[in-house]
XYZ file of C-alpha atoms in Angstrom:
676
model
C -43.790 -52.704 2.716
C -41.321 -55.831 3.777
C -37.586 -53.994 4.500
C -36.631 -56.547 2.685
C -38.727 -54.862 -0.917
C -36.632 -51.211 -0.095
C -33.364 -52.930 0.019
C -34.094 -54.689 -3.201
C -35.037 -51.375 -4.513
C -32.132 -49.653 -3.704
C -30.097 -52.729 -4.691
C -31.774 -52.182 -8.548
C -31.329 -48.842 -8.084
C -27.607 -48.430 -7.727
C -27.362 -51.628 -10.474
C -29.559 -49.471 -13.112
C -27.750 -46.504 -12.355
C -24.047 -47.529 -12.103
C -22.953 -45.189 -14.862
C -23.556 -42.621 -12.014
C -22.983 -44.546 -9.132
C -19.936 -46.782 -9.442
C -17.691 -43.635 -10.180
C -18.820 -41.758 -7.148
C -18.310 -45.209 -4.783
C -14.853 -45.437 -6.079
C -14.574 -41.499 -5.792
C -15.781 -42.033 -2.058
C -13.403 -45.515 -1.627
C -10.250 -43.203 -2.605
C -11.227 -39.828 -0.107
C -11.847 -42.907 2.898
C -8.510 -44.489 2.208
C -6.237 -41.034 1.525
C -7.701 -39.563 5.012
C -6.698 -43.141 6.255
C -3.315 -43.175 4.946
C -2.317 -39.354 5.417
C -3.726 -40.468 9.438
C -1.775 -43.212 9.311
C 1.528 -41.174 8.534
C 0.715 -38.563 10.994
C 0.470 -40.647 14.089
C 2.921 -43.408 13.397
C 5.626 -44.266 15.684
C 7.808 -46.179 13.484
C 7.455 -43.590 11.155
C 9.185 -41.339 13.355
C 12.654 -42.812 13.427
C 13.056 -41.577 9.771
C 15.162 -38.255 9.708
C 13.047 -35.107 8.797
C 9.834 -37.163 10.000
C 8.744 -35.013 12.434
C 8.917 -32.396 10.308
C 6.837 -34.406 7.889
C 4.123 -35.195 10.188
C 3.606 -31.438 11.457
C 3.299 -30.519 7.512
C 0.531 -33.394 7.357
C -1.576 -32.506 10.602
C -2.423 -30.003 7.996
C -3.245 -32.064 5.130
C -5.643 -34.114 7.307
C -7.548 -31.270 7.698
C -7.880 -30.388 4.034
C -8.332 -33.716 2.463
C -11.538 -33.722 5.512
C -13.348 -30.202 4.664
C -12.341 -31.102 0.442
C -14.128 -34.609 1.187
C -17.605 -33.104 2.933
C -17.785 -29.956 -0.060
C -16.776 -32.433 -2.835
C -18.812 -35.129 -1.667
C -21.806 -33.079 -0.651
C -21.739 -31.308 -4.123
C -21.365 -33.808 -6.185
C -24.100 -36.209 -4.954
C -26.582 -33.628 -6.132
C -25.914 -35.248 -10.076
C -27.102 -38.485 -8.432
C -30.603 -37.032 -6.923
C -30.841 -34.940 -10.326
C -30.854 -37.672 -12.212
C -32.858 -39.885 -10.044
C -36.246 -37.770 -9.610
C -37.844 -38.512 -12.565
C -37.263 -42.192 -10.885
C -38.616 -41.176 -7.912
C -41.248 -38.823 -9.548
C -42.612 -42.369 -11.553
C -42.073 -43.922 -7.894
C -44.702 -41.660 -6.036
C -47.120 -41.335 -9.037
C -47.614 -44.675 -8.823
C -48.564 -45.011 -5.282
C -45.347 -44.996 -3.086
C -45.505 -41.762 -0.703
C -42.575 -39.940 -0.078
C -41.773 -41.834 3.703
C -41.186 -45.132 0.940
C -38.757 -42.855 -1.311
C -36.930 -41.661 2.219
C -36.474 -45.185 3.002
C -35.113 -46.414 -0.204
C -32.391 -43.611 -0.159
C -31.611 -44.727 3.328
C -30.712 -48.010 1.959
C -28.998 -46.445 -1.245
C -26.748 -44.170 1.009
C -25.935 -47.049 3.441
C -25.195 -49.406 0.992
C -22.923 -46.645 -0.868
C -21.414 -45.842 2.440
C -21.009 -49.575 4.011
C -19.290 -50.121 0.500
C -17.174 -46.775 0.694
C -15.851 -47.272 4.249
C -15.066 -51.396 4.051
C -13.200 -50.932 0.946
C -11.541 -47.831 1.569
C -10.068 -48.849 5.179
C -8.871 -52.032 3.365
C -7.265 -50.270 0.935
C -5.923 -47.411 2.918
C -4.045 -50.308 5.213
C -3.114 -52.294 2.684
C -1.274 -49.201 0.763
C -0.284 -47.389 3.859
C 2.900 -48.951 4.300
C 3.425 -48.522 0.497
C 2.839 -45.104 1.134
C 4.991 -44.894 4.506
C 8.174 -46.078 2.591
C 7.490 -43.555 -0.395
C 7.694 -40.645 1.887
C 10.560 -42.273 3.913
C 12.697 -42.501 0.232
C 12.005 -38.808 -0.452
C 13.440 -37.930 3.205
C 16.441 -39.851 2.313
C 15.532 -42.239 4.862
C 14.144 -46.303 5.174
C 11.231 -47.068 7.318
C 10.601 -50.307 8.741
C 9.231 -52.997 6.937
C 7.167 -53.879 9.856
C 3.441 -53.865 8.826
C 0.990 -51.393 11.622
C -2.596 -50.806 11.499
C -3.616 -47.820 13.297
C -7.394 -48.597 15.330
C -7.483 -44.916 16.457
C -6.683 -43.927 12.766
C -9.671 -46.370 11.498
C -12.093 -45.507 14.199
C -11.414 -41.389 13.428
C -11.756 -41.887 9.855
C -14.966 -44.039 10.264
C -16.406 -41.424 12.203
C -15.448 -38.377 9.595
C -17.294 -40.167 6.960
C -20.404 -41.490 9.082
C -20.682 -37.941 9.438
C -20.278 -36.543 5.653
C -22.349 -39.334 4.697
C -24.931 -38.364 7.083
C -25.311 -34.979 5.763
C -25.312 -36.372 2.369
C -28.249 -38.754 3.543
C -29.929 -35.171 5.361
C -29.914 -33.317 1.732
C -31.451 -36.038 -0.032
C -34.341 -36.267 2.494
C -34.868 -32.571 2.241
C -34.996 -32.228 -1.462
C -37.651 -35.248 -1.946
C -39.654 -33.782 0.835
C -39.295 -30.461 -0.757
C -40.152 -31.399 -4.331
C -43.566 -32.346 -6.165
C -43.918 -35.633 -8.274
C -45.125 -33.034 -11.261
C -41.619 -31.577 -10.953
C -39.355 -34.485 -10.350
C -40.666 -36.007 -13.507
C -39.927 -32.786 -15.554
C -36.823 -32.497 -13.899
C -34.460 -33.126 -16.654
C -36.522 -30.512 -18.393
C -35.861 -28.013 -15.844
C -33.311 -25.011 -17.343
C -34.508 -25.376 -20.751
C -35.447 -22.029 -20.987
C -32.718 -20.076 -22.189
C -30.772 -17.383 -19.131
C -30.629 -14.322 -20.323
C -27.147 -12.344 -20.477
C -26.391 -10.953 -17.471
C -24.106 -8.029 -17.920
C -23.630 -6.723 -14.577
C -22.339 -9.725 -12.840
C -19.980 -10.973 -15.967
C -18.389 -6.922 -15.542
C -18.399 -7.810 -11.795
C -16.190 -11.171 -12.108
C -14.178 -9.733 -14.930
C -13.144 -6.828 -12.604
C -12.240 -8.842 -10.028
C -10.257 -11.235 -12.113
C -8.051 -7.791 -13.174
C -7.918 -7.167 -10.071
C -6.656 -10.469 -8.421
C -4.015 -10.952 -11.228
C -2.586 -6.987 -11.003
C -2.163 -8.187 -7.053
C -0.233 -10.970 -8.325
C 1.846 -9.015 -10.807
C 2.743 -5.934 -8.977
C 3.727 -7.720 -5.416
C 7.538 -7.550 -5.149
C 7.753 -8.405 -1.133
C 7.558 -11.497 0.039
C 5.988 -10.905 2.798
C 3.117 -8.947 1.348
C 2.564 -11.691 -0.774
C 2.180 -14.137 1.693
C -0.284 -11.518 3.558
C -2.571 -11.186 -0.214
C -2.147 -14.364 -1.514
C -5.746 -16.130 0.376
C -7.307 -12.822 -0.746
C -6.319 -13.239 -4.568
C -7.130 -16.772 -4.303
C -11.152 -16.018 -2.953
C -11.083 -13.190 -5.752
C -10.216 -15.526 -8.424
C -12.287 -18.413 -7.396
C -15.364 -15.678 -7.628
C -14.629 -14.427 -10.567
C -14.409 -17.607 -11.977
C -17.475 -18.761 -10.953
C -19.371 -15.191 -12.457
C -17.653 -15.659 -15.666
C -18.332 -18.958 -16.684
C -21.881 -18.595 -14.779
C -22.524 -14.860 -16.351
C -19.625 -14.399 -19.062
C -20.317 -17.646 -20.783
C -23.969 -17.071 -21.625
C -23.239 -13.640 -23.117
C -20.165 -15.489 -25.500
C -22.865 -17.896 -26.733
C -24.847 -15.271 -27.355
C -22.575 -12.671 -28.715
C -21.766 -16.194 -31.267
C -25.566 -16.792 -31.905
C -25.048 -13.063 -33.586
C -22.277 -14.037 -35.843
C -23.899 -15.406 -38.309
C -21.000 -16.916 -40.351
C -20.057 -18.981 -37.388
C -23.950 -19.716 -35.924
C -25.760 -20.807 -39.001
C -23.527 -24.326 -39.616
C -24.831 -27.646 -38.582
C -21.954 -28.622 -36.442
C -21.938 -25.169 -34.525
C -25.803 -24.740 -35.160
C -27.252 -27.205 -33.197
C -24.452 -27.640 -30.349
C -24.568 -23.867 -29.800
C -28.391 -23.842 -29.467
C -27.581 -26.646 -26.876
C -25.444 -24.576 -24.801
C -27.106 -21.466 -24.403
C -29.931 -23.304 -22.815
C -28.029 -25.117 -20.494
C -25.537 -22.383 -19.809
C -25.978 -21.603 -16.186
C -25.708 -24.761 -14.703
C -22.847 -26.251 -16.686
C -20.882 -22.890 -16.146
C -20.954 -23.557 -12.638
C -19.670 -27.210 -13.359
C -16.767 -25.574 -15.878
C -15.722 -23.274 -12.989
C -15.647 -25.955 -10.733
C -13.547 -27.991 -12.815
C -11.135 -24.844 -13.797
C -10.948 -24.302 -10.051
C -9.523 -27.414 -8.867
C -7.421 -28.131 -12.178
C -5.314 -24.295 -10.962
C -5.408 -25.596 -7.068
C -3.418 -29.216 -8.868
C -1.197 -26.977 -11.002
C -0.016 -24.692 -8.336
C 0.175 -27.746 -5.626
C 2.032 -29.652 -7.384
C 4.365 -27.549 -9.290
C 5.237 -25.328 -6.297
C 6.392 -28.332 -4.285
C 7.920 -30.408 -6.745
C 9.885 -26.950 -6.886
C 10.843 -27.077 -3.578
C 11.690 -30.447 -3.319
C 13.944 -30.448 -6.672
C 15.359 -27.542 -5.717
C 16.289 -28.958 -1.873
C 20.008 -29.555 -2.412
C 20.401 -26.027 -3.686
C 18.562 -24.500 -1.376
C 20.287 -26.232 1.578
C 23.680 -25.228 0.439
C 22.124 -21.134 0.190
C 20.668 -21.614 3.782
C 24.107 -23.105 5.237
C 26.828 -21.581 2.763
C 29.586 -23.442 4.321
C 29.943 -26.981 6.091
C 30.145 -25.505 9.384
C 29.665 -22.031 10.632
C 30.075 -21.141 13.945
C 29.354 -17.502 14.851
C 30.483 -15.779 18.054
C 29.335 -12.708 19.539
C 31.950 -11.145 21.535
C 31.956 -7.524 23.716
C 33.511 -4.797 21.932
C 36.918 -4.989 22.381
C 36.912 -8.742 22.620
C 38.518 -11.112 20.134
C 37.712 -14.038 19.335
C 40.808 -15.518 17.506
C 40.983 -17.778 20.869
C 38.152 -19.731 19.827
C 39.098 -19.671 16.885
C 42.508 -21.390 17.062
C 41.277 -24.516 19.800
C 38.411 -25.275 16.320
C 41.749 -25.231 14.120
C 43.129 -27.229 16.734
C 39.844 -29.746 16.573
C 39.386 -30.322 12.591
C 43.203 -30.786 12.510
C 42.691 -33.523 15.029
C 40.794 -34.825 12.653
C 43.599 -35.446 10.226
C 40.831 -33.044 8.037
C 41.688 -30.312 5.822
C 39.549 -26.715 5.606
C 38.580 -25.183 2.586
C 36.895 -22.180 1.630
C 36.611 -20.470 4.767
C 34.644 -17.106 5.449
C 35.323 -14.437 8.382
C 33.041 -11.761 8.500
C 31.854 -9.143 11.515
C 28.439 -8.505 11.045
C 25.157 -7.173 13.431
C 21.478 -8.426 11.715
C 18.346 -6.061 13.400
C 15.201 -6.203 12.044
C 13.707 -2.602 11.551
C 10.414 -1.606 10.458
C 10.865 0.780 6.453
C 8.572 4.051 5.615
C 10.378 5.206 3.246
C 14.168 5.727 3.592
C 14.047 5.859 7.346
C 13.755 2.484 9.482
C 12.481 2.188 12.414
C 13.530 -0.132 15.611
C 10.810 0.801 18.134
C 7.369 -0.596 16.180
C 5.492 1.856 18.143
C 7.277 4.861 16.757
C 7.040 3.281 13.491
C 3.176 2.889 13.806
C 3.003 6.245 14.820
C 4.150 7.389 11.607
C 1.213 6.049 9.563
C 3.381 5.286 7.318
C 4.295 1.644 7.904
C 2.838 -2.284 7.757
C 4.241 -3.401 11.217
C 4.231 -7.307 8.427
C 4.923 -5.622 5.570
C 7.236 -3.318 5.959
C 9.357 -5.104 8.709
C 13.406 -5.524 7.036
C 16.175 -8.001 8.475
C 18.850 -5.030 8.026
C 22.551 -6.896 7.993
C 25.011 -3.951 8.762
C 28.877 -5.007 7.587
C 32.270 -3.078 7.944
C 33.802 -1.817 4.834
C 36.618 -3.874 5.483
C 35.037 -7.030 5.612
C 33.162 -6.165 2.395
C 36.322 -5.666 0.519
C 38.514 -8.479 2.131
C 35.027 -10.663 1.077
C 34.602 -9.605 -2.032
C 38.140 -8.292 -4.169
C 36.925 -4.530 -4.358
C 39.384 -1.538 -2.794
C 36.402 0.616 -2.253
C 36.764 3.963 0.385
C 33.728 5.566 1.920
C 33.492 8.889 3.600
C 32.057 9.537 7.011
C 28.134 9.170 6.534
C 28.342 7.388 3.482
C 27.362 3.449 2.729
C 26.979 0.645 0.212
C 23.762 -0.848 0.131
C 22.722 -4.597 -1.099
C 19.241 -5.829 -0.718
C 17.261 -9.023 -1.290
C 14.209 -9.529 -1.977
C 13.079 -6.176 -2.658
C 13.638 -3.075 -4.101
C 15.414 0.367 -2.972
C 14.552 3.368 -4.378
C 16.007 6.110 -2.324
C 19.764 7.386 -2.465
C 19.312 7.545 1.391
C 19.369 5.511 4.139
C 18.458 6.723 8.086
C 18.149 4.558 11.347
C 16.395 5.577 14.301
C 18.804 7.547 16.531
C 21.720 6.443 14.932
C 22.228 9.071 11.508
C 21.686 9.057 8.187
C 23.773 7.522 5.409
C 24.158 8.169 1.979
C 24.022 5.685 -0.289
C 27.548 5.796 -2.273
C 26.227 2.396 -4.525
C 23.881 -0.169 -4.403
C 25.226 -3.746 -5.070
C 24.429 -6.175 -7.836
C 26.250 -8.816 -5.451
C 26.888 -10.061 -1.803
C 27.548 -12.977 -0.181
C 25.126 -14.989 0.978
C 25.099 -14.961 4.979
C 22.793 -17.609 5.251
C 19.825 -16.710 7.634
C 18.756 -14.216 4.678
C 17.450 -17.226 2.927
C 15.304 -18.238 5.331
C 13.941 -14.879 6.896
C 10.213 -14.311 5.745
C 11.196 -10.415 5.399
C 13.016 -8.575 3.101
C 16.988 -8.546 3.852
C 18.938 -4.958 3.638
C 22.851 -5.311 3.770
C 24.137 -2.117 4.805
C 28.093 -1.560 4.377
C 29.300 1.091 6.860
C 32.852 2.592 7.109
C 34.625 0.454 10.315
C 32.593 -1.622 13.121
C 32.677 1.588 15.274
C 29.483 2.536 13.653
C 28.473 -0.718 13.830
C 28.479 -0.571 17.580
C 26.617 2.643 17.777
C 24.208 0.516 15.737
C 24.020 -1.709 17.936
C 23.684 0.644 21.314
C 20.655 2.486 20.028
C 19.194 -0.622 19.287
C 19.871 -2.130 22.654
C 17.780 1.078 24.480
C 15.060 -0.060 22.663
C 14.567 -3.544 22.819
C 16.715 -4.258 26.366
C 17.319 -7.627 26.601
C 15.999 -8.529 23.473
C 18.939 -6.413 21.746
C 20.967 -7.984 18.983
C 24.796 -8.396 19.599
C 27.744 -8.109 16.743
C 28.576 -11.609 15.580
C 31.433 -12.308 14.311
C 30.950 -15.419 11.599
C 33.632 -18.017 11.149
C 32.797 -20.666 8.420
C 34.643 -23.504 6.135
C 34.016 -26.407 4.260
C 35.784 -29.816 5.238
C 36.815 -32.635 2.800
C 35.531 -35.319 4.438
C 32.458 -37.325 4.877
C 29.059 -36.501 6.443
C 29.482 -38.600 9.075
C 33.057 -37.063 10.096
C 31.745 -33.485 9.425
C 29.019 -33.714 12.368
C 31.233 -35.536 14.654
C 33.700 -32.529 14.373
C 30.265 -29.747 15.020
C 29.794 -31.823 17.563
C 33.111 -31.798 19.761
C 32.992 -28.161 18.352
C 29.449 -27.131 19.854
C 30.837 -29.206 23.375
C 33.879 -26.557 23.070
C 31.344 -23.683 23.046
C 29.354 -25.074 25.692
C 32.570 -25.711 28.364
C 34.421 -22.486 27.379
C 31.021 -20.015 28.387
C 31.284 -20.922 32.110
C 33.953 -17.968 33.131
C 37.512 -18.659 34.246
C 40.639 -19.186 31.736
C 39.862 -20.717 29.058
C 36.563 -19.232 28.599
C 35.493 -17.579 25.113
C 33.271 -15.781 23.696
C 29.802 -16.910 23.644
C 29.116 -18.759 20.192
C 26.963 -21.284 18.326
C 27.062 -23.891 15.966
C 25.572 -24.810 12.486
C 26.517 -28.047 10.275
C 24.714 -28.615 6.741
C 24.870 -32.135 7.606
C 23.253 -31.951 11.131
C 20.193 -29.827 9.169
C 20.170 -31.690 6.433
C 17.089 -34.002 7.991
C 14.939 -31.237 9.310
C 15.923 -29.550 5.917
C 14.361 -32.287 3.900
C 11.309 -32.689 6.001
C 10.260 -29.785 5.587
C 10.826 -29.291 2.148
C 9.987 -33.551 1.328
C 6.781 -33.190 3.987
C 5.239 -30.199 1.576
C 6.486 -32.500 -1.742
C 4.851 -35.358 -0.285
C 1.253 -33.294 1.088
C 1.235 -31.868 -2.666
C 0.989 -34.618 -4.165
C -1.646 -36.340 -2.042
C -3.957 -32.994 -2.039
C -3.132 -32.853 -5.945
C -4.333 -36.444 -6.329
C -7.488 -35.445 -4.193
C -8.261 -32.854 -5.978
C -7.871 -34.361 -9.563
C -10.279 -36.884 -8.025
C -12.471 -34.238 -7.605
C -11.482 -32.756 -11.349
C -12.264 -36.560 -12.689
C -15.298 -37.022 -11.089
C -17.276 -33.476 -12.103
C -15.983 -33.606 -15.705
C -17.552 -37.166 -16.421
C -20.498 -36.172 -14.416
C -21.049 -33.052 -16.812
C -20.356 -35.335 -20.385
C -22.574 -38.200 -18.986
C -25.051 -35.792 -17.762
C -25.340 -33.575 -20.837
C -25.604 -36.573 -22.865
C -28.479 -38.136 -21.045
C -29.924 -34.626 -21.290
C -29.375 -34.133 -25.355
C -30.196 -37.201 -25.702
C -33.855 -36.707 -26.998
C -33.242 -34.066 -28.576
C -30.293 -35.453 -30.961
C -32.543 -38.537 -31.339
C -34.922 -36.331 -32.975
C -32.595 -34.585 -34.905
C -31.436 -37.791 -36.359
C -34.958 -39.191 -37.453
C -35.397 -36.201 -39.465
C -32.058 -36.379 -41.337
C -28.734 -35.739 -39.445
C -26.461 -38.491 -40.081
C -23.788 -39.804 -37.316
C -21.140 -38.009 -38.678
C -23.108 -34.339 -38.428
C -24.040 -35.345 -34.624
C -20.407 -36.257 -33.978
C -19.289 -33.289 -35.558
C -22.040 -31.338 -33.416
C -20.957 -33.063 -30.400
C -16.666 -32.278 -30.713
C -17.753 -28.469 -31.595
C -19.966 -28.321 -28.663
C -16.600 -30.044 -26.497
C -14.141 -28.576 -27.783
C -15.312 -25.066 -26.647
C -16.333 -25.687 -23.607
C -14.463 -28.634 -22.463
C -10.882 -27.136 -23.037
C -12.161 -23.678 -21.661
C -11.286 -24.829 -18.185
C -7.843 -25.764 -19.135
C -6.852 -22.976 -20.992
C -8.469 -20.778 -18.016
C -6.828 -22.786 -15.437
C -3.210 -22.053 -16.991
C -3.970 -18.435 -17.745
C -5.049 -18.788 -14.057
C -1.493 -20.142 -13.110
C 0.375 -17.892 -14.997
C -0.585 -14.708 -13.480
C -0.517 -16.541 -9.588
C 3.455 -16.820 -10.878
C 4.828 -13.959 -10.367
C 2.874 -13.973 -6.557
C 3.960 -17.889 -6.216
C 7.548 -17.012 -6.843
C 8.094 -14.341 -3.958
C 5.901 -17.029 -1.357
C 8.628 -20.005 -3.002
C 11.278 -17.522 -2.715
C 10.943 -17.448 1.978
C 12.111 -20.967 1.448
C 15.117 -20.583 -0.147
C 14.117 -20.748 -3.903
C 16.128 -17.993 -6.476
C 16.139 -20.314 -9.655
C 12.770 -18.695 -11.445
C 14.027 -20.630 -14.597
C 14.266 -23.657 -12.658
C 10.892 -22.590 -11.075
C 9.336 -21.995 -14.481
C 10.180 -24.982 -16.294
C 8.909 -27.082 -13.170
C 5.425 -25.440 -13.721
C 5.824 -25.543 -17.192
C 6.159 -29.099 -17.341
C 3.122 -30.051 -15.000
C 1.037 -28.075 -17.121
C 1.662 -30.227 -19.724
C 1.264 -33.583 -18.205
C -1.842 -32.039 -16.747
C -3.037 -30.847 -19.868
C -2.303 -34.882 -21.584
C -4.342 -36.524 -19.083
C -6.871 -33.819 -19.289
C -6.867 -34.931 -23.200
C -7.172 -38.596 -22.303
C -10.355 -37.663 -20.108
C -11.664 -35.533 -22.849
C -11.265 -38.559 -25.494
C -12.790 -40.863 -22.578
C -15.947 -38.885 -21.722
C -16.345 -37.532 -25.253
C -16.893 -41.111 -26.929
C -19.284 -41.994 -23.737
C -20.940 -38.732 -24.439
C -21.797 -39.780 -28.033
C -22.559 -42.744 -27.299
C -25.720 -41.706 -25.219
C -26.616 -39.353 -27.748
C -26.211 -41.189 -30.579
C -28.468 -44.334 -29.566
C -31.932 -43.724 -27.487
C -31.728 -46.667 -24.824
């Protein structure tokens, strides 16, 4: 046969199956476009000039990997819908005398046309929209990007190379499917699966047990570090349980509904439920995929949106004052001279201080085993009761005098007594012991204390211990120094204040203070204790770069997952429409009206189609405690705000889901109610 014939047959095959091919090609175009845009942003030299862009580019590097892997898995999976629908056509070609090598050549040209269209239009759209996305990303970070247009040649080559490999793998799968099949099997491919699957109680119960265990993990974990460690394990359990329940559990449900005569023996239920039973094993996998992708969209978008929308509140929690100076004096050494110099710098700028705060503190890491805290990880590990990742605590130790002054209290402590305040954890003991330092009786567990800024940024839980005086803190410092050596923590005095001036002036003042602390550490008459300087406005760009980057990546991944959800939903309805076409055609010929057909369709679609939306909402609700612990590490402590954002994301997604239901159910009805 001439090569031109294969090209014409391939083009004709695509055009005749445009309801299947066009959405697939459109999705391929979108995947190529998204991959190039993310790659472009990661490498854009112009974008690096935007404050916080370096952080966003680092985060998007992870997004490049995720989108690449998802594109491979998703396009490889959805291509199976195309092959299954085309098998009857290929079987007819085979019986009419066309060999399998000829069929492979047709598939080669179809795949080549699809790949060419996807790469050409995908890269073109990526180039055209890359600048728009770059400006949007700069806007999210609170900066401005250059309006100059650029094309990343290396990005084009990398994108084309990746998707060429993906289409090659898809082509190999198509070839293997053709070579392994028999003509008769291909002709009867649309009837495969008509034998009703049996209810598998073992798999259904296994899926239920896995789901309950995963939910239990999500709702019982209190520690954010543990939440991170257990998150991916819980996700894998939920994915496995979802597939088991949708495949095996759905069949069991259908069988149970069939036994319920009051429900089953109705026109609108009888036909739809019988149809569902015959194909539920294959149908269940598609529904599970929709459910998992929907959950990914909800979790990704809601968590990153909450981080970004709460950025300003998080920034003020992390940096509670406009400027904070942390001084590290030796025992008996006073930082007052340095504070006087800092006050002088502020006065020289004709600016007033406000909300001045000053306190002494020792910050040290320790490993908790019940009411015992170890500095030495080796000693902690020997107890057998400590997980060196999950049980690490960041301790902040204050003298009572500073606590009373900061909180306006008049508490007293006897020797061996202490006050206790914790963050991101619950402490359930009446005593607290520190390795080689002694034991304190917890006189009172406090409900509130100041934020020291650093505790918000720490991944571990915080333990605030208020002891009798500074001599106790110095004793703890020495005990910790014997274990950590040069890596020991030092007692520090913190001096923070707000300024009644603009952003630029605050940055200039912090710069002069930083220069003072750097110059004063060389010894001599004007030397002061070592110090570090934090300025909220200096750190703002990096902070928004992190949260804005996560938000931007969340939106991109949400869009990618949404593509997957929409395409699977569409193919599910189309493929089921063609499978039901002959069956409903026969029913209408024997007297079933179009109204009854539509009622039956609605019964099936409403029962099955909205199940993934409901289950994804349940997944998200149970995942919420786990997610809230994880975002607490990044400073989101407002639970009501997180609940509101998550609920809003679910409602928006549900509205979109309903629109997709209306579109696809209409197409389904047109297919099954009219024999083509």
